[in-house]
Coordinates of C-alpha atoms in Angstrom, one line a residue:
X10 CA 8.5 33.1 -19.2
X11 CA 7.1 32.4 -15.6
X12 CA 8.2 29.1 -13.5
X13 CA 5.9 26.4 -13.7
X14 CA 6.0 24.2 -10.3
X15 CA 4.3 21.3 -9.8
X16 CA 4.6 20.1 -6.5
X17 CA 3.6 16.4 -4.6
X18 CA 3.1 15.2 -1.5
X19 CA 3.9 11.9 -0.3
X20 CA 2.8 9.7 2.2
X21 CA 6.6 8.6 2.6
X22 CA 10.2 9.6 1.1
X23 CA 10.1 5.7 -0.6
X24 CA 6.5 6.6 -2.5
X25 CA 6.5 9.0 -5.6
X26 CA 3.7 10.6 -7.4
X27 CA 2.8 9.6 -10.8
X28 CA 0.4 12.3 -11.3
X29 CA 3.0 15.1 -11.7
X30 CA 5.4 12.6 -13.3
X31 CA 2.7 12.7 -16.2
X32 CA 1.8 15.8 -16.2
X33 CA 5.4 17.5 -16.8
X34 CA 5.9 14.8 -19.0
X35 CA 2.7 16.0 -21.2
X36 CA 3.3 19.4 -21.2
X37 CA 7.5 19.8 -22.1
X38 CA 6.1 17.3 -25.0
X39 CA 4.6 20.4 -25.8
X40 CA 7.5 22.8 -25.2
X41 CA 6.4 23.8 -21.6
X42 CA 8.9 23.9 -19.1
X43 CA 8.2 22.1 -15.5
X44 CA 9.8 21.6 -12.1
X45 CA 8.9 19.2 -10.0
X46 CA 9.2 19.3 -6.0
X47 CA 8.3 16.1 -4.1
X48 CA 8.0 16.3 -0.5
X49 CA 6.7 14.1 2.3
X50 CA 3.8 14.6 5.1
X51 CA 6.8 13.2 7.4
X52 CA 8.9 16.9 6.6
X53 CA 8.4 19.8 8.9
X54 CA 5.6 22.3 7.5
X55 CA 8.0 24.9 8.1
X56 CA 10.6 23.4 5.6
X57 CA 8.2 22.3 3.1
X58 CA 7.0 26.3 3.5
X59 CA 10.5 27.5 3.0
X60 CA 11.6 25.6 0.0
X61 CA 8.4 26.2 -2.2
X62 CA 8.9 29.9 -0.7
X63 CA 12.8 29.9 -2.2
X64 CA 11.9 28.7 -5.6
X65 CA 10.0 31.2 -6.6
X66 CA 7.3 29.5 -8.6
X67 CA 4.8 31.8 -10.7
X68 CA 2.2 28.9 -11.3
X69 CA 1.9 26.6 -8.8
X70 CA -0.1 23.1 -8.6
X71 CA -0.3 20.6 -5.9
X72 CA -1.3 17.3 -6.0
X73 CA -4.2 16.5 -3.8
X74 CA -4.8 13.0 -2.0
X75 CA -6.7 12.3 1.4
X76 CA -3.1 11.3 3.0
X77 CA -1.9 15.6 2.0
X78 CA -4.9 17.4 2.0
X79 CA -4.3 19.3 5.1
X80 CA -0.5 19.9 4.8
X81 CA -1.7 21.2 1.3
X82 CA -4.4 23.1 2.7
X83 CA -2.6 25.1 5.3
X84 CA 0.7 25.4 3.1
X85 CA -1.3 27.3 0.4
X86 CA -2.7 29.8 3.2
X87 CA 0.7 30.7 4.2
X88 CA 2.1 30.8 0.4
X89 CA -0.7 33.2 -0.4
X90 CA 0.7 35.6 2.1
X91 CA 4.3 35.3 0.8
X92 CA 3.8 34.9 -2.7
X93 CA 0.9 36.9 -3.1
X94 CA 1.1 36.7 -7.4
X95 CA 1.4 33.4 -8.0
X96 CA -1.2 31.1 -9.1
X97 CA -2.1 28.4 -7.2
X98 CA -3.8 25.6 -8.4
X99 CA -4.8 22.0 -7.0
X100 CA -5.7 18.3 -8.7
X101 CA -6.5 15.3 -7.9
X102 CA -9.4 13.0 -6.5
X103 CA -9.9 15.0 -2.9
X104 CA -10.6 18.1 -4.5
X105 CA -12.3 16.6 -8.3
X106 CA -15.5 15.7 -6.6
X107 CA -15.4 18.7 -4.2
X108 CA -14.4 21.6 -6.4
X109 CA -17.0 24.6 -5.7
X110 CA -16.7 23.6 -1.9
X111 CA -12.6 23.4 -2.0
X112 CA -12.8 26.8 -3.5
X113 CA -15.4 28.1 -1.0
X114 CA -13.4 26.9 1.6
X115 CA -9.4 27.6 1.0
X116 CA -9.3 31.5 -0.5
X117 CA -6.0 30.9 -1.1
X118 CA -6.3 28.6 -4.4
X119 CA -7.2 30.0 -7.4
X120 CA -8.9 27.6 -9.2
X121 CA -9.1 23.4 -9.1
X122 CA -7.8 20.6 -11.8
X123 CA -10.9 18.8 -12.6
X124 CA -10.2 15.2 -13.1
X125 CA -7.8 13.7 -15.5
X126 CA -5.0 16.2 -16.0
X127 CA -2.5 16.3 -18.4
X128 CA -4.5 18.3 -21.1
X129 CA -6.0 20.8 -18.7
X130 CA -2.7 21.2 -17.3
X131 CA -0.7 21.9 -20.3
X132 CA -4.1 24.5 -21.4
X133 CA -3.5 26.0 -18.2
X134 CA 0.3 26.5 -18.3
X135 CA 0.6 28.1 -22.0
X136 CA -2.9 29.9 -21.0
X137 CA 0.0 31.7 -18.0
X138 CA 2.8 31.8 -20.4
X139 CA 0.8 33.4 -22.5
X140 CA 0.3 36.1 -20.4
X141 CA -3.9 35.0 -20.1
X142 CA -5.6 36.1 -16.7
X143 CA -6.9 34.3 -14.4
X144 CA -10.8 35.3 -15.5
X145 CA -9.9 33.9 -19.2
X146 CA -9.3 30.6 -17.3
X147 CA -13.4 30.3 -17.9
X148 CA -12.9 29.2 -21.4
X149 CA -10.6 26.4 -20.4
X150 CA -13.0 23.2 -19.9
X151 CA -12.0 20.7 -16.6
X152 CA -11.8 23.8 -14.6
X153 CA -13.2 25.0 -11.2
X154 CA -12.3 28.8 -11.1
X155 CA -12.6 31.5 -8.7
X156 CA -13.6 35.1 -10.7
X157 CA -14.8 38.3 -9.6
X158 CA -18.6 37.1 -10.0
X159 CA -17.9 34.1 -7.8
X160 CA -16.9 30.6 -8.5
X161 CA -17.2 28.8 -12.1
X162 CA -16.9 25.4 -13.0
X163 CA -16.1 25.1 -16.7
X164 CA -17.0 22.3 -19.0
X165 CA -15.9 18.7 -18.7
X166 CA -13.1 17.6 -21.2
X167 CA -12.7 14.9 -23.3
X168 CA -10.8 11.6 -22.2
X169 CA -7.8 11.0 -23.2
X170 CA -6.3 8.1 -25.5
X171 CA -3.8 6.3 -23.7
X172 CA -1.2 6.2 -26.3
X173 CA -1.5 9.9 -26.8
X174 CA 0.7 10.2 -23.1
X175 CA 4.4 10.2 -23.4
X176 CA 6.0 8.2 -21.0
X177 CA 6.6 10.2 -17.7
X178 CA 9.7 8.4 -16.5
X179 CA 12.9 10.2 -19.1
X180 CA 15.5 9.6 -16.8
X181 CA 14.5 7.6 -13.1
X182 CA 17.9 10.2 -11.4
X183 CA 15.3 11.9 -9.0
X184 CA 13.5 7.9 -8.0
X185 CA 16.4 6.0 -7.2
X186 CA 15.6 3.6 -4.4
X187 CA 11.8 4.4 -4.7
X188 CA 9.1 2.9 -5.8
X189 CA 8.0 3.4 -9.0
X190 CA 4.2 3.4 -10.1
X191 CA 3.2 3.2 -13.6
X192 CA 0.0 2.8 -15.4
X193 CA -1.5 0.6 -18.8
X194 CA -5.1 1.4 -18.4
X195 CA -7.7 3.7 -16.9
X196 CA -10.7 3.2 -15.9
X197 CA -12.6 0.3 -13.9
X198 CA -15.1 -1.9 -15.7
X199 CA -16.9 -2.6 -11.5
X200 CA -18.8 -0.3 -9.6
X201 CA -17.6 -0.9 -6.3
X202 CA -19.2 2.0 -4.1
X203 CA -16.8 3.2 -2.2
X204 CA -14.3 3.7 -5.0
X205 CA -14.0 6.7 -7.1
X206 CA -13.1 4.7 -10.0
X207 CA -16.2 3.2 -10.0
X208 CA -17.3 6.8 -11.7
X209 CA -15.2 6.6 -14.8
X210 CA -17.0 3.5 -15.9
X211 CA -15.2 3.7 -19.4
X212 CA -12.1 1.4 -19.1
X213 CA -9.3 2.6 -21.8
X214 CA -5.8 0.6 -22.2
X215 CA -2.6 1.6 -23.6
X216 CA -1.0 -0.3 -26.3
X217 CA 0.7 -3.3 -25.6
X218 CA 3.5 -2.6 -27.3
X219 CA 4.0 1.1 -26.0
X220 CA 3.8 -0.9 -22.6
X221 CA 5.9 -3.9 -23.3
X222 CA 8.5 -1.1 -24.2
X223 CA 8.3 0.7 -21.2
X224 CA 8.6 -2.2 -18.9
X225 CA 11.5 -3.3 -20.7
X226 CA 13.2 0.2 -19.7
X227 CA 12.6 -0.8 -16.3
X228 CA 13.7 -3.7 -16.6
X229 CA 17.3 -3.0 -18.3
X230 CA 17.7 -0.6 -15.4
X231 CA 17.2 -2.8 -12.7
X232 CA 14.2 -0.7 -11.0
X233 CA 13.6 -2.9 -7.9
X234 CA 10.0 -2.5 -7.9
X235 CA 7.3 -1.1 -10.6
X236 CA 3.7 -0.8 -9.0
X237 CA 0.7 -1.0 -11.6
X238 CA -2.0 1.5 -10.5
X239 CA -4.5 0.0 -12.9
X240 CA -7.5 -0.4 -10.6
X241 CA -8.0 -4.6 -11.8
X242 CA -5.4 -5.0 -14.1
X243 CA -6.6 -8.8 -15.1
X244 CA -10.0 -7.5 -16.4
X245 CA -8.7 -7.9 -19.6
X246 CA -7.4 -11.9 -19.4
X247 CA -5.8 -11.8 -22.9
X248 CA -4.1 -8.8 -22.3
X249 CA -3.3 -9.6 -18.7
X250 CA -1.4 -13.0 -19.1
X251 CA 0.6 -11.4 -22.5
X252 CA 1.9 -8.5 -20.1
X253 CA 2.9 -11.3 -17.8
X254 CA 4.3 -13.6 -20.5
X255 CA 6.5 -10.2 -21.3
X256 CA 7.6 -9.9 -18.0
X257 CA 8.4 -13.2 -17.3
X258 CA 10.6 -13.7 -20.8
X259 CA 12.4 -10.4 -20.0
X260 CA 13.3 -10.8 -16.6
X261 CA 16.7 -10.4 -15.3
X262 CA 16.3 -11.4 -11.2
X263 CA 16.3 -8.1 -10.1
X264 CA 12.5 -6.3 -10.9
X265 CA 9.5 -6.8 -8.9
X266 CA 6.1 -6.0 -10.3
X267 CA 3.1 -5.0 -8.3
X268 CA -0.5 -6.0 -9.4
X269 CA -4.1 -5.0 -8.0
X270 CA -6.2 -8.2 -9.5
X271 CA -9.6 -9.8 -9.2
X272 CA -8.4 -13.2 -8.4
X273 CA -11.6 -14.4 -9.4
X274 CA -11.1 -13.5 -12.5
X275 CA -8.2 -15.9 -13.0
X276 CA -7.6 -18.9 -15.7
X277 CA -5.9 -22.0 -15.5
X278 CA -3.3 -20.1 -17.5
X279 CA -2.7 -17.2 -16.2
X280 CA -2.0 -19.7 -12.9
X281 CA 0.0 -21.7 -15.3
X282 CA 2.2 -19.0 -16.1
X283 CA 2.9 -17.6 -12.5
X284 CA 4.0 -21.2 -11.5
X285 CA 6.5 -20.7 -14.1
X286 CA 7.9 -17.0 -12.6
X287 CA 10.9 -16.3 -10.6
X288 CA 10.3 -16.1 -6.8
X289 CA 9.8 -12.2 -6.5
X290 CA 9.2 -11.6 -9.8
X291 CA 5.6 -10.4 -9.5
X292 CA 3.4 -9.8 -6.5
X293 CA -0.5 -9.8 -6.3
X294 CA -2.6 -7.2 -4.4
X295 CA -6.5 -9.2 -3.9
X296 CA -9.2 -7.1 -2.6
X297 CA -11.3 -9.2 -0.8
X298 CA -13.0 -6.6 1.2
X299 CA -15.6 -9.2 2.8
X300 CA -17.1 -12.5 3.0
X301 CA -20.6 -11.3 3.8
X302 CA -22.6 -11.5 0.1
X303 CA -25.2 -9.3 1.5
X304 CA -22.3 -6.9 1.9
X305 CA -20.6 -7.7 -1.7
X306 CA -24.6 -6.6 -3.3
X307 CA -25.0 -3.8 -1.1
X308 CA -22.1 -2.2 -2.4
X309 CA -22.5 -3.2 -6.3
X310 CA -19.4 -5.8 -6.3
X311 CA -19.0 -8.5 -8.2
X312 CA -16.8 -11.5 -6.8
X313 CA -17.1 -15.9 -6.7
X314 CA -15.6 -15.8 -3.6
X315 CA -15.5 -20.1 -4.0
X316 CA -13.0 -19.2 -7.4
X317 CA -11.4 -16.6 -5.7
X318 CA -10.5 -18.8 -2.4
X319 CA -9.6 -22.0 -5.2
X320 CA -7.3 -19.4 -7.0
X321 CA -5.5 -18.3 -4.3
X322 CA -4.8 -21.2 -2.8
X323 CA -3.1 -22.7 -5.8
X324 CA -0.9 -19.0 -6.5
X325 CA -0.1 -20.3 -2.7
X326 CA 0.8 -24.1 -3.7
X327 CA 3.3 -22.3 -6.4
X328 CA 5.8 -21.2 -3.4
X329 CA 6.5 -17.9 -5.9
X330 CA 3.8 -15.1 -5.7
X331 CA 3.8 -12.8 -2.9
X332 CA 0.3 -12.5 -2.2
X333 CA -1.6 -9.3 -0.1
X334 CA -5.3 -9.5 0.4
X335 CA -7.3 -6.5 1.6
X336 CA -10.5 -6.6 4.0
X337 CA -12.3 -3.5 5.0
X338 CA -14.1 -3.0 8.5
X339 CA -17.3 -0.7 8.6
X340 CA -19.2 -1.5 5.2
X341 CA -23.1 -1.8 5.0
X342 CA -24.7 -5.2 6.0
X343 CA -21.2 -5.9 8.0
X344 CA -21.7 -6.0 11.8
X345 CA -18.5 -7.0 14.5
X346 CA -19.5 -10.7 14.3
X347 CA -19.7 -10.8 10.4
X348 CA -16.5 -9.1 10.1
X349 CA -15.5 -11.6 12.7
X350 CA -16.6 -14.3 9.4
X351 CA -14.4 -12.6 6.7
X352 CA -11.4 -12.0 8.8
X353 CA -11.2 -15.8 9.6
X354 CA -12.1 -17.2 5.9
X355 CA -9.7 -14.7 4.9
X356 CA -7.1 -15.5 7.0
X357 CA -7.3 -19.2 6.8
X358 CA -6.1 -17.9 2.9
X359 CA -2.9 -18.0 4.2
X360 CA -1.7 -14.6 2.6
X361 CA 1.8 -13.5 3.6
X362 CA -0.4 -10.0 4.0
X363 CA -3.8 -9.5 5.2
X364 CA -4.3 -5.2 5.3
X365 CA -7.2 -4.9 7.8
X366 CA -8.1 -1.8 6.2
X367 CA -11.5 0.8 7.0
X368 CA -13.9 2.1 4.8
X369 CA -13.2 5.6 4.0
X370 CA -16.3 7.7 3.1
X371 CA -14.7 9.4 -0.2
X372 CA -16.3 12.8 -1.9
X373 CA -17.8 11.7 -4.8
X374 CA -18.6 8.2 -4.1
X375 CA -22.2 6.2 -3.9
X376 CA -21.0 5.4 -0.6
X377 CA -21.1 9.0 0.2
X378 CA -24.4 9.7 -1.3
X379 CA -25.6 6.6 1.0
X380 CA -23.9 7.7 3.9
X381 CA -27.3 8.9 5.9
X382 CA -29.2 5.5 5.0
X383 CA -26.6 3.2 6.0
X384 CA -26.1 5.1 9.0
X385 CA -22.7 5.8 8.6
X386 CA -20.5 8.7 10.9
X387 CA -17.3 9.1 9.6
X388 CA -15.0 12.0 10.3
X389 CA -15.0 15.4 8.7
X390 CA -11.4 15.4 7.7
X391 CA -9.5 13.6 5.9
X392 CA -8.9 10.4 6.0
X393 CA -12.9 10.4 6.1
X394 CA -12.6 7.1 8.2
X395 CA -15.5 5.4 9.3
X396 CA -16.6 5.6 13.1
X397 CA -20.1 3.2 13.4
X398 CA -22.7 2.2 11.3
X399 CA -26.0 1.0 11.8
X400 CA -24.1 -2.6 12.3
X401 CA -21.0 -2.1 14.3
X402 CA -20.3 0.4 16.9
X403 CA -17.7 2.8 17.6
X404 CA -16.3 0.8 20.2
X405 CA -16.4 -2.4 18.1
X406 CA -14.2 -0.2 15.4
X407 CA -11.5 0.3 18.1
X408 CA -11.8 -3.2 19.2
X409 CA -10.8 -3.9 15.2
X410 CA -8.4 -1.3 15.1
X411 CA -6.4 -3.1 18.0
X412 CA -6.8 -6.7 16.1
X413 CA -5.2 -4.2 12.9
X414 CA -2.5 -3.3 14.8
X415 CA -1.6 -7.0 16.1
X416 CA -1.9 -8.3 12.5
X417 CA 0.6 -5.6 11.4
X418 CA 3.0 -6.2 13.9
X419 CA 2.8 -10.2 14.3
X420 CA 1.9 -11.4 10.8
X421 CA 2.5 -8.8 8.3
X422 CA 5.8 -8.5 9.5
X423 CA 6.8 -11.8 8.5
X424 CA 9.0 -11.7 11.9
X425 CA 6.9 -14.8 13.5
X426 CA 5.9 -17.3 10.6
X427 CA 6.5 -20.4 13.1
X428 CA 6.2 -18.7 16.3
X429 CA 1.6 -17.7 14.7
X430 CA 1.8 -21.4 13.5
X431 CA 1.8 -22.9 16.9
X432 CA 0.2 -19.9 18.7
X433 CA -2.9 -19.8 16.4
X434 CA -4.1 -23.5 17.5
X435 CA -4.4 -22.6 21.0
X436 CA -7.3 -20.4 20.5
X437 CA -10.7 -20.9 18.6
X438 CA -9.6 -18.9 15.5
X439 CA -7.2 -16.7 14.2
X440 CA -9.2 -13.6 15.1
X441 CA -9.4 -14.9 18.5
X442 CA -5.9 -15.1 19.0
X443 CA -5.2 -11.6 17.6
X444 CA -8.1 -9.9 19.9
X445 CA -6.5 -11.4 22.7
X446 CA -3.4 -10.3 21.8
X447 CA -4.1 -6.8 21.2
X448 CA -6.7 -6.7 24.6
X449 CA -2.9 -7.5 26.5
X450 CA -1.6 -5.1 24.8
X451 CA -4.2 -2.2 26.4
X452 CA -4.1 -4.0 29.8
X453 CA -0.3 -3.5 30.0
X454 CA -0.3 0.1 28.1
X455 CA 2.3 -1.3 25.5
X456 CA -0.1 0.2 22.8
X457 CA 1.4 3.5 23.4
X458 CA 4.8 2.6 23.4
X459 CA 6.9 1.9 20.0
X460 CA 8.9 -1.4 20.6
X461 CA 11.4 -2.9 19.0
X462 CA 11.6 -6.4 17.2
X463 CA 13.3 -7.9 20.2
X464 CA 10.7 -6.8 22.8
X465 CA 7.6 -7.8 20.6
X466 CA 8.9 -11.3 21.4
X467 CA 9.6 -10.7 25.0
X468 CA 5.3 -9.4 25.2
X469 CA 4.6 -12.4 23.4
X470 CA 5.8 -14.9 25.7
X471 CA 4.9 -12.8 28.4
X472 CA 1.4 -13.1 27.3
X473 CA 1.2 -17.0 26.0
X474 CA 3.1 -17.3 29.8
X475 CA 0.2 -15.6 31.6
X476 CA -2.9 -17.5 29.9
X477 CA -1.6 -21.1 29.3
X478 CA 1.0 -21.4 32.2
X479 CA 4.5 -22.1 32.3
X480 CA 7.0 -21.2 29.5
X481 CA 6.5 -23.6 26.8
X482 CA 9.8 -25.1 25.7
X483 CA 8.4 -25.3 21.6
X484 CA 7.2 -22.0 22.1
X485 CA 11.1 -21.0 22.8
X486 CA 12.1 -22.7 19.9
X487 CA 9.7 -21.3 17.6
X488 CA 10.5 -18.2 18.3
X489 CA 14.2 -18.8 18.2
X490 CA 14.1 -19.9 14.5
X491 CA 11.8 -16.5 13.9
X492 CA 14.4 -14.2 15.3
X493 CA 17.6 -16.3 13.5
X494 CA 15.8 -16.4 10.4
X495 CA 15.4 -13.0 9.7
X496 CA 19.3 -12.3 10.3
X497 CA 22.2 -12.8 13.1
X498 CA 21.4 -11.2 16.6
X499 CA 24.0 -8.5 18.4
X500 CA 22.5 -9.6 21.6
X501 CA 20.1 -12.3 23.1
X502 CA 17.0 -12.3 24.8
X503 CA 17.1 -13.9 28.5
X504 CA 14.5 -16.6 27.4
X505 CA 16.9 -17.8 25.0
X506 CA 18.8 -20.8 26.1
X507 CA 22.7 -20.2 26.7
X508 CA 24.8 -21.3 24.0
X509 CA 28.3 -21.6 26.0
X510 CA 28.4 -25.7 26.3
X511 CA 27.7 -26.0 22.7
X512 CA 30.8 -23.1 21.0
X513 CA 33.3 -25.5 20.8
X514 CA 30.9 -28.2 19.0
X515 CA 29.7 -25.5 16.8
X516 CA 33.5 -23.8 15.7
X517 CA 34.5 -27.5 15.1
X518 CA 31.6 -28.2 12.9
X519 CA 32.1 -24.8 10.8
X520 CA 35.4 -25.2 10.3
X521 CA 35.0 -29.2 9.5
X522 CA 32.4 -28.7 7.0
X523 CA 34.1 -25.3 5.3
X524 CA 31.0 -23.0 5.8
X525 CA 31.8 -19.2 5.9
X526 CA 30.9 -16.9 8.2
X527 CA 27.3 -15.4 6.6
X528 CA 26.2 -18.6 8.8
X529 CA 24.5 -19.6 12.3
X530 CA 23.8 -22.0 14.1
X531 CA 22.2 -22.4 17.2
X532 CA 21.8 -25.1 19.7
X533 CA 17.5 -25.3 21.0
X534 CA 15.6 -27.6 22.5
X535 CA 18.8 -29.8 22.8
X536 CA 18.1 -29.5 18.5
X537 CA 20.5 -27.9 16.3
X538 CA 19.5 -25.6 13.0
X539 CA 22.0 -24.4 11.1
X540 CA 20.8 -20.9 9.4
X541 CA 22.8 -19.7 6.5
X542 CA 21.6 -16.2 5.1
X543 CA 23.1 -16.7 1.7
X544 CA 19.7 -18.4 0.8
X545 CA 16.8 -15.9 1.9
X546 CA 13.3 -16.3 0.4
X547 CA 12.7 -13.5 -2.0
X548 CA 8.9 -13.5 -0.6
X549 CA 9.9 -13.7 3.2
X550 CA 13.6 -12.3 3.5
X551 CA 13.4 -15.3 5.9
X552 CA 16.0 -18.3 5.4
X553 CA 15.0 -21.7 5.9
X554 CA 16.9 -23.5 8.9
X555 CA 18.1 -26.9 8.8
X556 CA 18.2 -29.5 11.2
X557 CA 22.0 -31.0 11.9
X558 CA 24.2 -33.0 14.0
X559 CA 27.1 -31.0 15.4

């Protein structure tokens, strides 16, 4: 029997990869034996090289996404020299689309995974332990293969039924501490055209109560956080709202659930029942994408931007749901000043993340095929990023890019929830502020230097110093309660007001009231807030401070 290997990836050491999960899980259901190897595109090729190298695999498959495709590109040229028998193989959506021209291109691999996997892969696995060659591989369908008469592309297989996939999560030993991603449905019921589901139009769910049982293991084992990769998980509101219903009944305060939804698609009681949820119990992903509804037609999506603004604002009112919502620079019909447009209406959302994300050009997609017409260059490699358009320039793309960065640091962070609050007012809209921002950040050259949390502040009131004047004493308290509100400091910054007057007043009033030491308080603006971090919000790992008289 030869060693099967299946080997993944990952965009970071937190993230796993489903994919291989499911396909080992398929395949020993059918008495095949699989090792898995994860890796990270953060671990030194040479390491990656050496371990694959030292396990000695006689089939090997990698998993292919546009955040690997080069590490797995260049560590299959080198394996192919080392291990010149082994099979190698490659999956996934960069190389499904692309097959004949991944072949053509990296002699190395053997043949390509078309599409959805598990059945191909098990074919493929007792095909090898079967002692089959690699030419017979032609009468497997979902194949791209490389034979002696050049490269064939075999039959497309049939989908799969949901509930015929065993659950690919037997024992979580090799994921503790990570995040966990499962899926109840395949498929996408939109045609959004720069997604690759969008081409597997037919939508199939598993059973409710295969899933209700396998969130309930996750739940009993305390899994801190379960991501849903269904691509609009409420497009079934029936379904949607039960799975919910579940989660909510079962919860024990420790789970958090990750949901991509179409928040237009929400009813009164699906809204009903998140009101009703624990604080951190759920969070919603919302892709917006853009506010421009010559944009939404142009690229075949369907949204009521009025129902989905309505919705989220009252998810917002509940005080519970974490809510990210997703915009994406460099789509047709989308100029800089447009943009300009979604990125305030979408803001003014009040999110606790906005991902200022860029249209990646994937193989495959409509957006692809449409690429020439819109007037779209993007770059040759992965991750296929756009660079202009016929609306927005290269230049205007970097100008974006350094309002991405500023939102990442500043709001996404949830470091500087008071300290936006009363910045944001003093210009004429949010974008405003953060293009600003990010321009300082070029003019000083503090975009190439990685700062810590500290020193973010200290450039902030550097720059609110230089454009409005003087240092603004509620500026220094806002930012005080920011950086006390996220936890205790080691040291102070020089802006912050001294605190030796007020230690005596502040040991007496600890010691008077009882309060242990997991508290602070600290004296600004002649003001004293009392911060104790035995209360953070499960949203904002912030705690609230309170006003008092010491």
């Amino acid at each position: 029997m030869g060693k099967v290997v299946l080997a993944a990836i990952n965009s970071k050491y937190i993230h796993s990869d489903l994919a291989v999960y499911s396909l080992r899980a398929y395949a020993e259901k059918a008495g095949q034996s699989v090792e898995i190897q994860e890796y990270t595109i953060n671990q030194l090729f040479g390491d990656i090289l050496k371990n694959i190298y030292k396990s000695c695999p006689d089939l090997l498959c990698f998993s292919c996404y546009i955040w690997n495709r080069s590490l797995v590109d260049g560590l299959i040229r080198e394996i192919r020299k080392l291990l010149p028998e082994t099979w190698i193989w490659v999956g996934g959506p960069e190389v499904t689309y692309c097959a004949k021209e991944y072949l053509e291109k990296n002699p190395g691999a053997d043949g390509v995974m078309k599409g959805e996997g598990e059945a191909v892969f098990l074919e493929l696995a007792e095909h090898f332990q079967n002692g089959g060659s690699i030419e017979r591989t032609t009468d497997i369908p979902g194949l791209a293969v490389r034979t002696a008469e050049g490269i064939c592309e075999t039959a497309d297989r049939e989908l799969l039924d949901m509930d015929s996939l065993p659950f690919p999560y037997g024992d979580l030993e090799d994921l503790a501490d990570r995040i966990i991603y499962y899926e109840s449905s395949r498929g996408c019921p939109f045609s959004c055209s720069y997604c690759l589901s969008s081409l597997e139009r037919k939508l199939r769910f598993r059973s409710l109560a295969l899933v209700k049982k396998e969130l309930q293991f996750f739940i009993d084992r305390r899994v801190p956080q379960v991501k849903f990769v269904d691509r609009t998980f409420n497009c079934d509101r029936e379904r949607a709202l039960e799975i919910w219903r579940f989660l909510a009944a079962q919860d024990q305060g420790v789970t958090n659930f990750h949901f991509e939804i179409g928040a237009d698609l929400l009813g009164e009681e699906e809204i009903a029942c998140m009101r009703g949820m624990r604080p951190g119990l759920i969070q919603l992903e919302i892709g917006v994408q853009s506010t421009n509804p010559d944009t939404i037609s142009e690229i075949h999506r369907k949204m009521d931007l009025v129902r989905l603004r309505e919705n989220v604002a009252q998810i917002r009112q509940g005080g519970n749901i974490h809510q990210h919502l997703d915009l994406i620079a460099g789509l047709p019909c989308e100029g800089y000043e447009s943009f300009i447009r979604s990125f305030d209406q979408v803001y003014r959302m009040r999110p606790q993340q906005l991902q200022l994300g860029f249209l990646k050009v994937l193989k495959g997609s409509r957006m692809e095929r449409k690429a020439r017409e819109y007037g779209c260059v993007y770059m040759d490699r992965e991750p296929y990023e756009v660079l202009k358009t016929r609306w927005i320039s290269y230049d205007e793309i970097l100008a974006l890019k350094r309002v991405e960065s500023m939102v990442e640091i500043y709001h996404n962070s949830g470091q500087f929830c008071h300290t936006l609050e009363l910045l944001e007012g003093q210009f004429s809209s949010p974008f405003e502020f953060y293009r600003r921002l990010g321009d300082f950040y070029e003019e000083k050259g503090y975009d190439m230097i990685s700062h810590s949390r500290l020193r973010r502040y200290d450039i902030l009131l550097e720059f609110m110093t230089e454009r409005t004047g003087p240092r603004q004493e509620a500026l220094i308290e806002a930012m005080t309660i920011d950086l006390y509100s996220r936890e205790r400091l080691k040291s102070r910054p020089s802006w912050m007001p001294d605190q030796e007057p007020w230690k005596k007043a502040i040991r007496d009033y600890i010691r008077r009231e009882g309060l242990p030491k997991t508290v602070h308080i600290e004296i600004s603006s002649g003001k004293a807030l009392l911060f104790d971090y035995r209360s953070k919000d499960p949203l904002t790992d912030n705690v609230q401070p309170i006003y008092i008289q010491v």
